[in-house]
Amino acid sequence: QVQVVESGGGLVQAGGSLKLSCTTSGRSFRWTTITWYRQPRGKQRDLVASINGGGTTKYADSVKGRFTISRDNSKNTAYLQMNNLKLDDTAVYYCKADVPGGLGGYEYWGQGTQVTVSS
């Protein structure tokens, strides 16, 4: 069992920045793909950004140029740097860890962290 813990959410004014962290337990972090999702209240959960073990990143069009995903394997932690935040970025942000193993790997989710952008 892998535990996934997000942190760094909070209240920020539009145009401001926040940095989210996603820390996992276990020994397979360097091979783990980390994906950030977000879910505004009453809406579906959507992919924001992902980074695989080789460092390849992907972003949703809505955050390209504003958000940066990164990882520090020595700390079992991935980050989501969010700049120039907009009101529409308000959501609960979730981290998912895809850990290799078994037939198709394992998927673990964190509990989420609230990001609120105010005007």
mmCIF file of C-alpha atoms in Angstrom:
data_model
loop_
_atom_site.group_PDB
_atom_site.id
_atom_site.type_symbol
_atom_site.label_atom_id
_atom_site.label_comp_id
_atom_site.label_asym_id
_atom_site.label_seq_id
_atom_site.Cartn_x
_atom_site.Cartn_y
_atom_site.Cartn_z
ATOM 1 C CA GLN A 1 0.000 0.000 0.000
ATOM 2 C CA VAL A 2 1.291 3.437 -0.986
ATOM 3 C CA GLN A 3 0.144 6.549 0.800
ATOM 4 C CA VAL A 4 -0.236 9.774 -1.127
ATOM 5 C CA VAL A 5 -0.365 13.104 0.683
ATOM 6 C CA GLU A 6 -0.976 16.486 -0.936
ATOM 7 C CA SER A 7 -0.187 19.814 0.677
ATOM 8 C CA GLY A 8 0.231 23.451 -0.191
ATOM 9 C CA GLY A 9 -3.293 24.475 -1.022
ATOM 10 C CA GLY A 10 -4.847 27.651 0.258
ATOM 11 C CA LEU A 11 -6.401 30.985 -0.569
ATOM 12 C CA VAL A 12 -4.659 33.254 -3.048
ATOM 13 C CA GLN A 13 -5.620 36.324 -5.043
ATOM 14 C CA ALA A 14 -5.944 36.160 -8.786
ATOM 15 C CA GLY A 15 -2.556 36.574 -10.395
ATOM 16 C CA GLY A 16 -0.808 35.013 -7.435
ATOM 17 C CA SER A 17 1.080 31.751 -7.059
ATOM 18 C CA LEU A 18 0.905 28.556 -5.071
ATOM 19 C CA LYS A 19 3.078 25.464 -4.994
ATOM 20 C CA LEU A 20 1.456 22.120 -4.271
ATOM 21 C CA SER A 21 3.372 19.085 -3.065
ATOM 22 C CA CYS A 22 2.561 15.406 -3.445
ATOM 23 C CA THR A 23 4.543 13.035 -1.267
ATOM 24 C CA THR A 24 4.268 9.265 -1.514
ATOM 25 C CA SER A 25 5.465 6.370 0.604
ATOM 26 C CA GLY A 26 7.150 3.281 -0.767
ATOM 27 C CA ARG A 27 10.353 2.570 -2.646
ATOM 28 C CA SER A 28 9.166 2.843 -6.252
ATOM 29 C CA PHE A 29 8.791 6.597 -6.520
ATOM 30 C CA ARG A 30 11.430 7.043 -9.220
ATOM 31 C CA TRP A 31 9.346 4.809 -11.516
ATOM 32 C CA THR A 32 6.004 6.271 -10.488
ATOM 33 C CA THR A 33 3.964 8.524 -12.746
ATOM 34 C CA ILE A 34 2.436 11.404 -10.813
ATOM 35 C CA THR A 35 -0.665 13.088 -12.135
ATOM 36 C CA TRP A 36 -2.427 16.143 -10.738
ATOM 37 C CA TYR A 37 -6.168 16.428 -11.203
ATOM 38 C CA ARG A 38 -8.589 19.080 -10.074
ATOM 39 C CA GLN A 39 -12.277 19.109 -9.383
ATOM 40 C CA PRO A 40 -14.234 22.331 -9.052
ATOM 41 C CA ARG A 41 -17.305 22.074 -6.846
ATOM 42 C CA GLY A 42 -20.108 20.380 -8.712
ATOM 43 C CA LYS A 43 -17.982 19.561 -11.734
ATOM 44 C CA GLN A 44 -16.008 16.611 -12.978
ATOM 45 C CA ARG A 45 -12.435 15.841 -12.096
ATOM 46 C CA ASP A 46 -10.023 16.808 -14.874
ATOM 47 C CA LEU A 47 -6.364 16.172 -15.531
ATOM 48 C CA VAL A 48 -4.088 19.130 -14.909
ATOM 49 C CA ALA A 49 -0.554 17.821 -15.403
ATOM 50 C CA SER A 50 1.496 14.651 -15.237
ATOM 51 C CA ILE A 51 5.133 13.632 -14.997
ATOM 52 C CA ASN A 52 6.495 10.139 -15.513
ATOM 53 C CA GLY A 53 9.599 8.488 -14.105
ATOM 54 C CA GLY A 54 11.678 9.750 -17.014
ATOM 55 C CA GLY A 55 10.610 13.322 -16.406
ATOM 56 C CA THR A 56 8.281 13.637 -19.393
ATOM 57 C CA THR A 57 5.519 16.105 -18.641
ATOM 58 C CA LYS A 58 2.055 16.757 -19.993
ATOM 59 C CA TYR A 59 -0.311 19.645 -19.317
ATOM 60 C CA ALA A 60 -3.903 20.524 -19.875
ATOM 61 C CA ASP A 61 -4.255 23.348 -22.382
ATOM 62 C CA SER A 62 -5.848 25.553 -19.736
ATOM 63 C CA VAL A 63 -2.705 25.589 -17.587
ATOM 64 C CA LYS A 64 0.077 25.515 -20.169
ATOM 65 C CA GLY A 65 2.532 28.320 -19.594
ATOM 66 C CA ARG A 66 1.238 28.945 -16.058
ATOM 67 C CA PHE A 67 1.706 25.639 -14.213
ATOM 68 C CA THR A 68 4.874 23.564 -13.937
ATOM 69 C CA ILE A 69 5.050 19.993 -12.682
ATOM 70 C CA SER A 70 8.318 18.638 -11.339
ATOM 71 C CA ARG A 71 9.640 15.901 -9.109
ATOM 72 C CA ASP A 72 12.387 15.263 -6.583
ATOM 73 C CA ASN A 73 12.986 11.533 -6.398
ATOM 74 C CA SER A 74 15.244 11.928 -3.361
ATOM 75 C CA LYS A 75 12.245 13.243 -1.444
ATOM 76 C CA ASN A 76 9.547 11.004 -2.956
ATOM 77 C CA THR A 77 7.781 14.236 -3.822
ATOM 78 C CA ALA A 78 6.278 15.834 -6.880
ATOM 79 C CA TYR A 79 5.339 19.492 -7.139
ATOM 80 C CA LEU A 80 2.881 21.632 -9.021
ATOM 81 C CA GLN A 81 3.987 25.242 -9.279
ATOM 82 C CA MET A 82 0.987 27.360 -10.164
ATOM 83 C CA ASN A 83 1.558 30.922 -11.358
ATOM 84 C CA ASN A 84 -0.778 33.616 -12.594
ATOM 85 C CA LEU A 85 -3.704 31.888 -10.930
ATOM 86 C CA LYS A 86 -7.186 32.596 -12.225
ATOM 87 C CA LEU A 87 -10.598 32.337 -10.646
ATOM 88 C CA ASP A 88 -11.271 29.248 -12.763
ATOM 89 C CA ASP A 89 -8.350 27.485 -11.090
ATOM 90 C CA THR A 90 -10.386 27.216 -7.901
ATOM 91 C CA ALA A 91 -10.845 23.520 -7.170
ATOM 92 C CA VAL A 92 -9.798 20.625 -5.014
ATOM 93 C CA TYR A 93 -6.499 19.382 -6.383
ATOM 94 C CA TYR A 94 -5.781 15.678 -6.215
ATOM 95 C CA CYS A 95 -2.557 13.772 -6.737
ATOM 96 C CA LYS A 96 -2.562 10.309 -8.244
ATOM 97 C CA ALA A 97 0.390 7.951 -8.136
ATOM 98 C CA ASP A 98 0.623 5.201 -10.747
ATOM 99 C CA VAL A 99 3.067 2.686 -9.309
ATOM 100 C CA PRO A 100 4.452 -0.048 -11.571
ATOM 101 C CA GLY A 101 3.936 -3.648 -10.542
ATOM 102 C CA GLY A 102 1.691 -6.637 -10.954
ATOM 103 C CA LEU A 103 -0.173 -6.952 -14.238
ATOM 104 C CA GLY A 104 -0.932 -3.315 -14.840
ATOM 105 C CA GLY A 105 0.428 -1.414 -11.919
ATOM 106 C CA TYR A 106 -1.382 0.160 -9.038
ATOM 107 C CA GLU A 107 -3.190 3.463 -8.658
ATOM 108 C CA TYR A 108 -3.235 5.491 -5.453
ATOM 109 C CA TRP A 109 -4.967 8.789 -4.742
ATOM 110 C CA GLY A 110 -4.418 11.463 -2.165
ATOM 111 C CA GLN A 111 -7.164 13.114 -0.168
ATOM 112 C CA GLY A 112 -6.991 16.385 -2.080
ATOM 113 C CA THR A 113 -6.052 19.941 -1.195
ATOM 114 C CA GLN A 114 -8.272 22.979 -1.708
ATOM 115 C CA VAL A 115 -7.070 25.846 -3.868
ATOM 116 C CA THR A 116 -9.223 28.958 -3.808
ATOM 117 C CA VAL A 117 -8.469 31.914 -6.040
ATOM 118 C CA SER A 118 -10.176 35.159 -5.101
ATOM 119 C CA SER A 119 -10.691 38.352 -7.068
#
